[in-house]
Amino acid sequence: MLTILGQNYYVDLDKLDQELQITGVSGDTQIHLVKYEVVKMMIDTVLTEVENVDENMGFKSSELTIPFKLAFNTLMFKNIINKI
């Protein structure tokens, strides 16, 4: 569980697995390495953000870095990070 701006979030591992898989012509399943590396960096960015976040300002806070905002919003859009 991850707390950001007063909300609790979790990483949906099943959705993550689904997003990273590709099915070959022969029916075998493989991991899409480019997606894997990008998602890995985004999750790392979200989990290692060290800036103090102004809870009153929310997502409009200037305390949040651009990489954090981009990573967090992308992971939320893809339903990899979800509110509890």
PDB file of C-alpha atoms in Angstrom:
ATOM      1  CA  MET A   1       0.000   0.000   0.000  1.00  0.00           C
ATOM      2  CA  LEU A   2       1.207   3.462  -0.917  1.00  0.00           C
ATOM      3  CA  THR A   3      -0.084   6.713   0.566  1.00  0.00           C
ATOM      4  CA  ILE A   4       0.023   9.735  -1.734  1.00  0.00           C
ATOM      5  CA  LEU A   5      -1.745  13.000  -0.968  1.00  0.00           C
ATOM      6  CA  GLY A   6      -3.828  11.391   1.763  1.00  0.00           C
ATOM      7  CA  GLN A   7      -5.107   8.582  -0.482  1.00  0.00           C
ATOM      8  CA  ASN A   8      -4.052   4.944  -0.257  1.00  0.00           C
ATOM      9  CA  TYR A   9      -3.015   3.191  -3.454  1.00  0.00           C
ATOM     10  CA  TYR A  10      -1.863  -0.288  -4.398  1.00  0.00           C
ATOM     11  CA  VAL A  11      -0.049  -1.770  -7.377  1.00  0.00           C
ATOM     12  CA  ASP A  12      -2.320  -4.216  -9.211  1.00  0.00           C
ATOM     13  CA  LEU A  13       0.111  -6.999 -10.041  1.00  0.00           C
ATOM     14  CA  ASP A  14      -2.407  -8.892 -12.191  1.00  0.00           C
ATOM     15  CA  LYS A  15      -3.017  -5.793 -14.333  1.00  0.00           C
ATOM     16  CA  LEU A  16       0.739  -5.202 -14.486  1.00  0.00           C
ATOM     17  CA  ASP A  17       1.291  -8.761 -15.696  1.00  0.00           C
ATOM     18  CA  GLN A  18      -1.490  -8.357 -18.275  1.00  0.00           C
ATOM     19  CA  GLU A  19      -0.027  -5.075 -19.590  1.00  0.00           C
ATOM     20  CA  LEU A  20       3.458  -6.546 -20.045  1.00  0.00           C
ATOM     21  CA  GLN A  21       2.526  -9.787 -21.799  1.00  0.00           C
ATOM     22  CA  ILE A  22       2.464 -10.293 -25.528  1.00  0.00           C
ATOM     23  CA  THR A  23       1.255 -13.433 -27.233  1.00  0.00           C
ATOM     24  CA  GLY A  24       3.283 -14.707 -30.152  1.00  0.00           C
ATOM     25  CA  VAL A  25       1.965 -16.228 -33.357  1.00  0.00           C
ATOM     26  CA  SER A  26       2.516 -19.726 -31.966  1.00  0.00           C
ATOM     27  CA  GLY A  27       0.481 -18.873 -28.845  1.00  0.00           C
ATOM     28  CA  ASP A  28       3.417 -18.581 -26.477  1.00  0.00           C
ATOM     29  CA  THR A  29       3.427 -15.714 -24.001  1.00  0.00           C
ATOM     30  CA  GLN A  30       6.404 -13.410 -23.587  1.00  0.00           C
ATOM     31  CA  ILE A  31       7.146 -10.196 -21.723  1.00  0.00           C
ATOM     32  CA  HIS A  32       7.342  -7.009 -23.777  1.00  0.00           C
ATOM     33  CA  LEU A  33      10.772  -5.774 -22.670  1.00  0.00           C
ATOM     34  CA  VAL A  34      10.320  -2.135 -23.677  1.00  0.00           C
ATOM     35  CA  LYS A  35       7.058  -1.863 -21.730  1.00  0.00           C
ATOM     36  CA  TYR A  36       8.662  -3.707 -18.820  1.00  0.00           C
ATOM     37  CA  GLU A  37      11.556  -1.240 -18.575  1.00  0.00           C
ATOM     38  CA  VAL A  38       9.313   1.825 -18.894  1.00  0.00           C
ATOM     39  CA  VAL A  39       6.823   0.592 -16.288  1.00  0.00           C
ATOM     40  CA  LYS A  40       9.699  -0.413 -14.000  1.00  0.00           C
ATOM     41  CA  MET A  41      11.146   3.125 -14.192  1.00  0.00           C
ATOM     42  CA  MET A  42       7.725   4.705 -13.593  1.00  0.00           C
ATOM     43  CA  ILE A  43       7.056   2.563 -10.514  1.00  0.00           C
ATOM     44  CA  ASP A  44      10.544   3.343  -9.240  1.00  0.00           C
ATOM     45  CA  THR A  45       9.892   7.072  -9.729  1.00  0.00           C
ATOM     46  CA  VAL A  46       6.621   6.906  -7.806  1.00  0.00           C
ATOM     47  CA  LEU A  47       8.059   4.837  -4.962  1.00  0.00           C
ATOM     48  CA  THR A  48      11.218   6.906  -4.520  1.00  0.00           C
ATOM     49  CA  GLU A  49       9.736  10.425  -4.637  1.00  0.00           C
ATOM     50  CA  VAL A  50      11.337  12.243  -1.693  1.00  0.00           C
ATOM     51  CA  GLU A  51       9.880  15.726  -2.064  1.00  0.00           C
ATOM     52  CA  ASN A  52       7.630  17.015   0.700  1.00  0.00           C
ATOM     53  CA  VAL A  53       4.087  17.044  -0.633  1.00  0.00           C
ATOM     54  CA  ASP A  54       1.718  19.818   0.447  1.00  0.00           C
ATOM     55  CA  GLU A  55      -1.393  17.821   1.363  1.00  0.00           C
ATOM     56  CA  ASN A  56      -3.616  20.923   1.017  1.00  0.00           C
ATOM     57  CA  MET A  57      -2.549  21.686  -2.551  1.00  0.00           C
ATOM     58  CA  GLY A  58      -3.002  18.149  -3.882  1.00  0.00           C
ATOM     59  CA  PHE A  59      -1.876  17.429  -7.434  1.00  0.00           C
ATOM     60  CA  LYS A  60      -1.554  21.153  -8.166  1.00  0.00           C
ATOM     61  CA  SER A  61       1.266  21.352  -5.648  1.00  0.00           C
ATOM     62  CA  SER A  62       4.499  22.673  -7.083  1.00  0.00           C
ATOM     63  CA  GLU A  63       6.274  20.259  -4.725  1.00  0.00           C
ATOM     64  CA  LEU A  64       5.539  17.309  -7.034  1.00  0.00           C
ATOM     65  CA  THR A  65       8.150  16.773  -9.708  1.00  0.00           C
ATOM     66  CA  ILE A  66       7.278  16.436 -13.382  1.00  0.00           C
ATOM     67  CA  PRO A  67       8.652  12.849 -13.586  1.00  0.00           C
ATOM     68  CA  PHE A  68       6.508  11.886 -10.586  1.00  0.00           C
ATOM     69  CA  LYS A  69       3.365  13.457 -12.073  1.00  0.00           C
ATOM     70  CA  LEU A  70       3.956  11.795 -15.446  1.00  0.00           C
ATOM     71  CA  ALA A  71       4.701   8.381 -13.944  1.00  0.00           C
ATOM     72  CA  PHE A  72       1.845   8.479 -11.427  1.00  0.00           C
ATOM     73  CA  ASN A  73      -0.754   9.662 -13.947  1.00  0.00           C
ATOM     74  CA  THR A  74       0.334   7.095 -16.543  1.00  0.00           C
ATOM     75  CA  LEU A  75       0.195   4.239 -14.043  1.00  0.00           C
ATOM     76  CA  MET A  76      -3.230   5.437 -12.860  1.00  0.00           C
ATOM     77  CA  PHE A  77      -4.488   5.704 -16.455  1.00  0.00           C
ATOM     78  CA  LYS A  78      -3.357   2.133 -17.187  1.00  0.00           C
ATOM     79  CA  ASN A  79      -4.963   0.951 -13.894  1.00  0.00           C
ATOM     80  CA  ILE A  80      -1.646  -0.381 -12.632  1.00  0.00           C
ATOM     81  CA  ILE A  81      -1.933   1.864  -9.555  1.00  0.00           C
ATOM     82  CA  ASN A  82      -5.423   1.995  -8.035  1.00  0.00           C
ATOM     83  CA  LYS A  83      -7.089   3.689  -5.081  1.00  0.00           C
ATOM     84  CA  ILE A  84      -8.096   1.444  -2.225  1.00  0.00           C
TER      85      ILE A  84
END
